[in-house]
Short mmCIF file of C-alpha atoms in Angstrom, two decimals:
data_model
loop_
_atom_site.label_atom_id
_atom_site.label_comp_id
_atom_site.label_asym_id
_atom_site.label_seq_id
_atom_site.Cartn_x
_atom_site.Cartn_y
_atom_site.Cartn_z
CA MET U 1 60.46 48.72 140.79
CA LEU U 2 63.64 50.65 141.48
CA GLU U 3 65.79 47.65 140.47
CA LYS U 4 68.74 49.85 139.49
CA GLU U 5 68.59 51.91 142.67
CA PHE U 6 68.58 48.88 144.96
CA TYR U 7 71.26 47.15 142.87
CA ILE U 8 73.58 50.18 143.18
CA SER U 9 72.87 50.28 146.92
CA ARG U 10 74.02 46.68 147.23
CA LEU U 11 77.21 47.52 145.31
CA ILE U 12 77.90 50.30 147.82
CA SER U 13 77.31 47.86 150.67
CA LEU U 14 79.74 45.36 149.10
CA GLN U 15 82.28 48.14 148.63
CA ILE U 16 82.07 48.97 152.34
CA LYS U 17 82.66 45.31 153.23
CA GLY U 18 85.40 44.88 150.61
CA GLY U 19 83.50 42.29 148.61
CA LEU U 20 83.22 43.86 145.16
CA THR U 21 84.20 41.82 142.13
CA VAL U 22 86.13 43.55 139.33
CA GLU U 23 82.97 43.65 137.23
CA GLN U 24 80.91 45.12 140.08
CA GLU U 25 83.56 47.73 140.81
CA THR U 26 83.44 48.79 137.15
CA GLU U 27 79.65 49.09 137.31
CA LEU U 28 79.85 51.23 140.44
CA ASN U 29 82.54 53.46 138.94
CA ASN U 30 80.43 53.91 135.80
CA TRP U 31 77.49 55.01 137.95
CA LEU U 32 79.69 57.47 139.83
CA ALA U 33 80.89 58.92 136.52
CA GLU U 34 77.35 59.47 135.20
CA LYS U 35 76.70 62.54 137.34
CA GLU U 36 78.54 64.82 139.73
CA ALA U 37 75.57 64.35 142.07
CA HIS U 38 76.33 60.62 142.39
CA ARG U 39 79.92 61.27 143.45
CA LEU U 40 78.88 63.95 145.94
CA PHE U 41 76.21 61.61 147.33
CA LEU U 42 78.77 58.89 148.05
CA GLU U 43 81.13 61.40 149.68
CA GLU U 44 78.28 62.55 151.91
CA PHE U 45 77.43 58.97 152.81
CA TYR U 46 81.01 58.30 153.93
CA ASP U 47 80.83 61.35 156.22
CA GLN U 48 80.25 59.34 159.40
CA GLU U 49 78.97 62.23 161.50
CA LYS U 50 76.46 63.15 158.82
CA PHE U 51 75.43 59.51 158.40
CA LYS U 52 74.90 59.03 162.15
CA SER U 53 72.78 62.17 162.15
CA GLU U 54 70.65 60.79 159.33
CA ILE U 55 70.22 57.45 161.13
CA GLY U 56 68.83 59.34 164.11
CA HIS U 57 66.46 61.22 161.83
CA TYR U 58 65.14 58.00 160.33
CA LEU U 59 64.81 56.20 163.64
CA ALA U 60 62.62 59.04 164.88
CA LYS U 61 60.06 58.29 162.17
CA ASP U 62 57.19 55.80 161.99
CA LYS U 63 58.85 52.76 160.47
CA THR U 64 56.00 50.24 160.13
CA ASN U 65 54.40 51.60 156.97
CA LEU U 66 57.79 52.39 155.49
CA TRP U 67 58.92 48.80 156.00
CA ASN U 68 55.85 47.42 154.23
CA LYS U 69 56.41 49.69 151.21
CA VAL U 70 60.13 49.03 150.80
CA ILE U 71 60.84 45.45 151.89
CA GLY U 72 59.25 44.01 148.78
CA ASN U 73 61.89 45.73 146.65
CA LEU U 74 64.91 44.16 148.30
CA ASP U 75 66.47 40.91 147.14
CA ASN U 76 69.01 40.96 149.95
CA PRO U 77 67.26 39.83 153.18
CA GLU U 78 69.96 41.28 155.47
CA VAL U 79 69.06 44.86 154.58
CA VAL U 80 66.23 46.49 156.51
CA PRO U 81 65.69 49.98 155.08
CA LEU U 82 63.89 52.88 156.64
CA LYS U 83 62.38 55.68 154.61
CA ASN U 84 61.09 59.15 155.35
CA LYS U 85 57.77 60.08 153.77
CA THR U 86 59.40 62.90 151.87
CA LEU U 87 62.63 63.04 149.92
CA LEU U 88 65.73 63.28 152.10
CA LEU U 89 69.25 63.76 150.74
CA TRP U 90 70.61 63.82 147.20
CA SER U 91 69.35 63.27 143.71
CA ARG U 92 67.34 60.26 142.50
CA PHE U 93 69.26 58.10 144.93
CA ALA U 94 68.48 59.05 148.53
CA VAL U 95 69.95 57.38 151.58
CA ALA U 96 68.26 55.34 154.28
CA ALA U 97 69.66 53.74 157.43
CA SER U 98 70.00 49.98 157.83
CA ILE U 99 69.18 48.31 161.18
CA LEU U 100 71.07 45.06 160.67
CA LEU U 101 74.33 46.34 159.17
CA VAL U 102 76.67 47.91 161.73
CA ILE U 103 78.54 49.99 159.15
CA GLY U 104 75.34 50.92 157.35
CA ILE U 105 74.28 50.95 153.74
CA ALA U 106 73.07 53.55 151.32
CA ILE U 107 69.88 52.55 149.57
CA TYR U 108 67.75 54.45 147.17
CA PHE U 109 64.52 55.55 148.10
CA LEU U 110 60.99 55.71 146.92
CA ASN U 111 59.23 58.95 146.23
CA ASN U 112 55.96 59.92 147.92
CA HIS U 113 53.93 57.41 145.93
CA GLY U 114 56.47 54.63 145.66
CA ARG U 115 57.24 55.26 141.98
CA PRO U 116 60.61 56.27 140.53
CA VAL U 117 60.90 59.62 138.82
CA ALA U 118 62.21 59.64 135.28
CA ASP U 119 65.63 61.19 134.75
CA HIS U 120 64.95 64.30 132.70
CA SER U 121 68.35 65.96 133.10
CA SER U 122 69.15 65.42 129.42
CA ALA U 123 66.01 67.40 128.53
CA TYR U 124 67.52 70.65 129.79
CA THR U 125 68.56 72.78 126.84
CA ASN U 126 71.12 74.62 128.96
CA ASP U 127 72.42 74.50 132.51
CA LEU U 128 73.30 76.98 135.25
CA LYS U 129 76.46 76.90 137.30
CA PRO U 130 76.23 77.16 141.09
CA GLY U 131 77.21 80.34 142.89
CA SER U 132 80.76 81.10 144.01
CA ASN U 133 82.92 83.70 145.77
CA LYS U 134 81.62 86.95 144.29
CA ALA U 135 81.31 90.37 145.91
CA THR U 136 82.03 94.05 145.48
CA LEU U 137 83.28 96.60 148.01
CA THR U 138 81.95 100.16 147.73
CA LEU U 139 83.86 103.00 149.38
CA ALA U 140 82.43 106.24 150.75
CA ASP U 141 83.41 108.17 147.60
CA GLY U 142 81.39 105.77 145.45
CA GLN U 143 84.37 103.81 144.13
CA THR U 144 83.51 100.13 143.69
CA VAL U 145 86.12 97.39 143.91
CA THR U 146 85.41 93.90 142.58
CA LEU U 147 86.71 91.50 145.20
CA ASN U 148 88.96 88.63 144.19
CA ASN U 149 87.00 85.43 143.60
CA ARG U 150 90.05 83.32 144.43
CA ASN U 151 89.65 84.40 148.06
CA THR U 152 86.72 83.73 150.34
CA GLY U 153 86.75 86.93 152.35
CA VAL U 154 88.20 90.29 153.36
CA ILE U 155 89.64 91.52 156.66
CA ILE U 156 89.16 95.14 157.72
CA ALA U 157 91.57 95.99 160.54
CA ALA U 158 92.85 99.41 161.62
CA GLU U 159 93.97 101.06 158.39
CA LYS U 160 94.42 97.83 156.48
CA LEU U 161 92.10 96.13 154.02
CA THR U 162 93.30 92.68 153.02
CA TYR U 163 92.00 89.41 151.72
CA ASN U 164 92.07 86.47 154.08
CA ASP U 165 95.35 85.33 152.51
CA GLY U 166 97.01 88.62 153.50
CA THR U 167 97.18 90.26 150.06
CA ALA U 168 96.03 93.85 149.60
CA VAL U 169 92.54 94.75 148.41
CA ILE U 170 93.47 98.40 147.93
CA ALA U 171 97.19 99.20 147.86
CA ASN U 172 98.88 102.58 148.19
CA HIS U 173 101.78 103.72 146.02
CA ASN U 174 104.18 101.63 148.12
CA GLY U 175 102.10 98.52 147.53
CA LYS U 176 101.10 98.33 151.20
CA THR U 177 97.63 97.36 152.34
CA ALA U 178 96.62 100.81 153.51
CA LEU U 179 92.94 101.64 153.85
CA ARG U 180 92.10 105.26 153.34
CA ASN U 181 90.09 107.18 155.90
CA GLU U 182 86.76 105.82 154.76
CA ARG U 183 83.66 106.71 156.74
CA GLU U 184 81.53 103.91 155.36
CA LEU U 185 82.13 100.65 153.54
CA LYS U 186 79.61 98.44 151.81
CA ILE U 187 80.04 94.81 150.77
CA ASN U 188 77.55 93.51 148.24
CA THR U 189 77.11 89.94 147.02
CA PRO U 190 75.15 89.52 143.77
CA ARG U 191 72.78 86.70 142.98
CA GLY U 192 75.05 83.71 142.51
CA GLY U 193 77.66 84.97 144.98
CA HIS U 194 78.71 84.75 148.63
CA TYR U 195 81.58 86.19 150.67
CA GLU U 196 83.00 86.59 154.16
CA ALA U 197 84.19 89.67 156.02
CA VAL U 198 85.99 90.31 159.29
CA LEU U 199 84.91 93.73 160.54
CA PRO U 200 87.16 96.25 162.33
CA ASP U 201 86.14 94.95 165.77
CA GLY U 202 86.93 91.32 164.84
CA THR U 203 83.32 90.29 164.16
CA HIS U 204 83.16 87.57 161.50
CA VAL U 205 80.33 87.81 158.96
CA TRP U 206 79.25 85.35 156.28
CA LEU U 207 77.14 87.00 153.54
CA ASN U 208 74.71 84.86 151.55
CA ALA U 209 73.80 85.56 147.92
CA ALA U 210 72.05 88.82 146.97
CA SER U 211 73.00 90.54 150.24
CA THR U 212 74.49 93.86 151.30
CA LEU U 213 76.27 94.79 154.54
CA THR U 214 77.05 98.44 155.33
CA PHE U 215 79.48 99.27 158.16
CA PRO U 216 82.08 101.90 159.17
CA SER U 217 85.80 101.44 158.53
CA LYS U 218 86.25 102.04 162.25
CA PHE U 219 83.66 101.63 164.99
CA SER U 220 83.31 104.63 167.30
CA GLY U 221 80.75 105.84 169.79
CA ARG U 222 78.64 103.75 172.14
CA ASN U 223 77.43 101.18 169.62
CA ARG U 224 78.85 99.07 166.81
CA LYS U 225 76.13 99.41 164.19
CA VAL U 226 75.83 97.71 160.79
CA VAL U 227 73.00 97.58 158.25
CA LEU U 228 72.00 94.36 156.51
CA ARG U 229 69.86 93.67 153.49
CA GLY U 230 69.59 90.01 152.60
CA GLU U 231 71.05 87.26 154.77
CA ALA U 232 74.14 86.95 156.94
CA TYR U 233 75.51 84.85 159.77
CA PHE U 234 77.35 86.77 162.50
CA GLU U 235 79.94 85.68 165.05
CA VAL U 236 80.18 88.90 167.05
CA ALA U 237 83.38 89.88 168.87
CA LYS U 238 82.67 90.39 172.56
CA ASP U 239 82.68 93.95 173.87
CA LYS U 240 80.30 94.56 176.76
CA GLN U 241 80.89 98.30 176.65
CA HIS U 242 79.87 98.60 172.99
CA PRO U 243 76.76 96.61 171.95
CA PHE U 244 76.72 95.33 168.37
CA ILE U 245 73.55 96.27 166.49
CA VAL U 246 72.32 94.83 163.20
CA LYS U 247 69.63 96.91 161.51
CA ALA U 248 67.56 94.85 159.06
CA ASP U 249 64.45 96.56 157.68
CA GLN U 250 62.21 97.33 160.69
CA GLN U 251 64.28 95.22 163.05
CA ASP U 252 67.22 96.09 165.29
CA VAL U 253 69.16 93.14 166.72
CA GLU U 254 71.32 94.14 169.70
CA VAL U 255 74.04 91.83 171.00
CA LEU U 256 77.18 91.93 173.14
CA GLY U 257 78.91 88.86 171.72
CA THR U 258 77.10 85.95 170.15
CA HIS U 259 76.38 83.80 167.09
CA PHE U 260 73.19 84.36 165.12
CA ASN U 261 71.69 84.45 161.63
CA VAL U 262 69.55 87.23 160.13
CA ASN U 263 67.41 86.70 157.02
CA SER U 264 65.94 89.96 155.75
CA TYR U 265 65.38 89.39 152.04
CA ARG U 266 62.77 91.71 150.62
CA ASP U 267 60.95 88.85 148.86
CA GLU U 268 60.50 86.86 152.09
CA PRO U 269 57.36 87.43 154.22
CA THR U 270 59.21 87.98 157.51
CA VAL U 271 62.58 89.09 158.87
CA ASN U 272 63.95 86.10 160.76
CA THR U 273 66.65 86.16 163.43
CA THR U 274 67.88 82.80 164.72
CA LEU U 275 70.11 82.63 167.80
CA PHE U 276 72.72 79.89 168.26
CA GLU U 277 74.87 81.17 171.12
CA GLY U 278 74.65 83.97 173.68
CA SER U 279 71.66 86.31 173.72
CA VAL U 280 70.17 89.02 171.53
CA ARG U 281 67.51 91.66 172.05
CA ILE U 282 65.08 92.40 169.23
CA ASN U 283 63.83 95.98 168.86
CA GLY U 284 64.86 96.81 172.39
CA ASN U 285 62.49 94.55 174.32
CA THR U 286 62.29 90.92 173.11
CA LEU U 287 65.14 88.77 174.44
CA LEU U 288 66.03 85.61 172.51
CA LYS U 289 67.65 82.52 173.99
CA PRO U 290 69.82 80.04 172.05
CA GLY U 291 67.63 77.81 169.89
CA GLN U 292 64.95 80.48 169.40
CA GLN U 293 63.96 82.40 166.28
CA ALA U 294 62.25 85.80 166.07
CA ASN U 295 59.94 86.35 163.10
CA LEU U 296 59.08 89.98 162.39
CA TYR U 297 56.07 90.62 160.13
CA PRO U 298 55.56 93.77 158.01
CA THR U 299 52.79 94.79 160.42
CA GLY U 300 55.35 94.99 163.20
CA GLN U 301 54.14 91.82 164.92
CA LEU U 302 57.01 89.84 166.42
CA VAL U 303 56.60 86.11 166.96
CA VAL U 304 59.19 83.97 168.74
CA SER U 305 59.39 80.31 167.71
CA LYS U 306 61.76 77.36 167.93
CA GLY U 307 64.83 77.80 165.75
CA SER U 308 66.67 75.22 163.65
CA ASN U 309 70.24 74.66 162.53
CA ASP U 310 68.83 74.22 159.03
CA VAL U 311 68.77 77.99 158.58
CA ILE U 312 72.58 78.16 158.44
CA ALA U 313 73.11 75.15 156.17
CA TRP U 314 73.80 77.72 153.42
CA LYS U 315 76.96 78.80 155.26
CA ASP U 316 78.30 75.25 155.06
CA GLY U 317 77.52 74.77 151.38
CA LYS U 318 74.14 73.07 151.68
CA PHE U 319 70.50 73.74 151.09
CA LYS U 320 68.50 72.02 153.82
CA PHE U 321 64.72 71.90 153.84
CA ASP U 322 62.09 70.39 156.13
CA GLU U 323 58.57 70.35 154.69
CA THR U 324 59.47 73.62 152.96
CA PRO U 325 57.02 75.02 150.35
CA LEU U 326 58.45 74.61 146.87
CA GLU U 327 58.05 78.34 146.26
CA VAL U 328 60.40 79.07 149.19
CA VAL U 329 62.91 76.49 147.93
CA LEU U 330 62.92 78.07 144.47
CA ARG U 331 63.44 81.56 145.88
CA GLN U 332 66.69 80.27 147.34
CA PHE U 333 67.57 78.71 143.97
CA SER U 334 66.84 82.04 142.29
CA ARG U 335 69.39 83.82 144.46
CA TRP U 336 72.04 81.11 144.29
CA TYR U 337 71.87 80.33 140.57
CA ASP U 338 71.17 83.95 139.54
CA VAL U 339 68.00 82.98 137.74
CA ASP U 340 64.36 84.06 137.59
CA ILE U 341 61.52 81.65 138.41
CA GLU U 342 58.35 81.50 136.29
CA TYR U 343 55.10 79.72 137.13
CA PRO U 344 53.02 79.60 133.92
CA ASN U 345 50.55 77.18 135.54
CA GLY U 346 50.41 78.81 138.96
CA ILE U 347 52.47 78.26 142.10
CA PRO U 348 52.39 74.58 143.19
CA LYS U 349 51.52 73.66 146.77
CA GLU U 350 54.04 70.83 147.10
CA ARG U 351 56.61 70.79 149.89
CA PHE U 352 60.13 69.39 149.98
CA THR U 353 62.38 67.83 152.61
CA GLY U 354 66.03 67.09 152.01
CA TYR U 355 69.64 68.16 151.59
CA ILE U 356 70.95 69.58 148.32
CA ASP U 357 74.62 70.38 147.85
CA LYS U 358 75.10 73.97 146.70
CA ASN U 359 77.96 72.90 144.44
CA LEU U 360 75.53 71.09 142.13
CA HIS U 361 74.59 72.60 138.80
CA ALA U 362 70.98 73.75 138.55
CA SER U 363 69.89 70.74 136.46
CA ASP U 364 71.06 68.28 139.14
CA ALA U 365 69.42 70.32 141.89
CA LEU U 366 66.15 70.42 139.94
CA ASP U 367 66.31 66.67 139.36
CA ILE U 368 66.17 66.26 143.14
CA LEU U 369 63.10 68.51 143.37
CA LYS U 370 61.32 66.34 140.80
CA TYR U 371 60.50 63.95 143.62
CA THR U 372 57.77 66.45 144.46
CA LYS U 373 56.08 65.41 141.16
CA ILE U 374 56.80 68.82 139.66
CA ASP U 375 58.79 69.13 136.45
CA PHE U 376 61.06 71.98 135.38
CA LYS U 377 62.89 73.34 132.38
CA ILE U 378 65.67 75.87 132.04
CA GLU U 379 65.49 78.54 129.37
CA GLY U 380 68.35 81.01 129.41
CA LYS U 381 68.35 82.62 132.85
CA LYS U 382 64.89 81.31 133.74
CA ILE U 383 63.64 78.22 135.53
CA ILE U 384 60.12 77.43 134.35
CA VAL U 385 57.99 75.38 136.76
CA LEU U 386 55.74 72.85 135.02
CA LYS U 387 52.92 70.92 136.67
#
């Protein structure tokens, strides 16, 4: 019963306390070398702020049944693990908080039914790399420029168009960073790409994969208006005299200066706007407060609900899910790994809770999802979901 997982967890605990023998240190290093996911997991565990956050999450759960299921698997009586009922954090080895150890210990956790999931990563015939800095810039005359993937974003200011390291995106004959008198610019991220942009007014935008932002090279008139398809996080420059408006499908989001996220992918059932700071007005009449999310349905119905910081985990290099339907999880994978999803046996009803690092290859990410009791295989540019 999870002997290896609990043994590795004890090695990590000994490492924290400085009590590893040479042989144990070799064993731990060998485990870290097995998979990139193991190394990333340990880095995440040593992130104290993240770890404290996870402790709070666990302590908020019902611990009695979890104790009864897990305590029988521990040889070390000083460790008292807590476990969420669904997978939380990283691959086969998830993390739980310890009550009795002040520093804390990472232990590996049971799946929904208390049984380990076999490691099928070697069964993948090919793998898919994670997304990266990829985008194109389209000018008003139709010219398309492939943006440098060594940079993370572009800055549009006055008549200059530069990368965030100061180098020119489009240079004139003198090699200067001059931007021609463009009426409209469009930044597009493909599936498997993301990028940042600082707009002419100083607004900072993070574009998720498979997204397009259209905006003028210079804002004029009463409003600062942009058009979004896909998903983006905005930190809007304050200008009370010129409201900033994001048009996303049937929804107009009007702000003066604030931080918010808009998800308007065509394959999602609603257009979601989540507010983190300031205030926004949806379609001219619904005012959101920080911590709220507006969900706009195709029928035009607008429902306001409680928002979550999870929706912007993508901006910080994470997938984060909380009882999320597997179909929704895989739609995000489809955009990030530039892959199609096939369900030959129908769409499963399972849900998933947990963090997944976006730097993982697709095979490692899918190994994490196998805790839902669903298996997968990769064929070319397709992920096939097996029941």
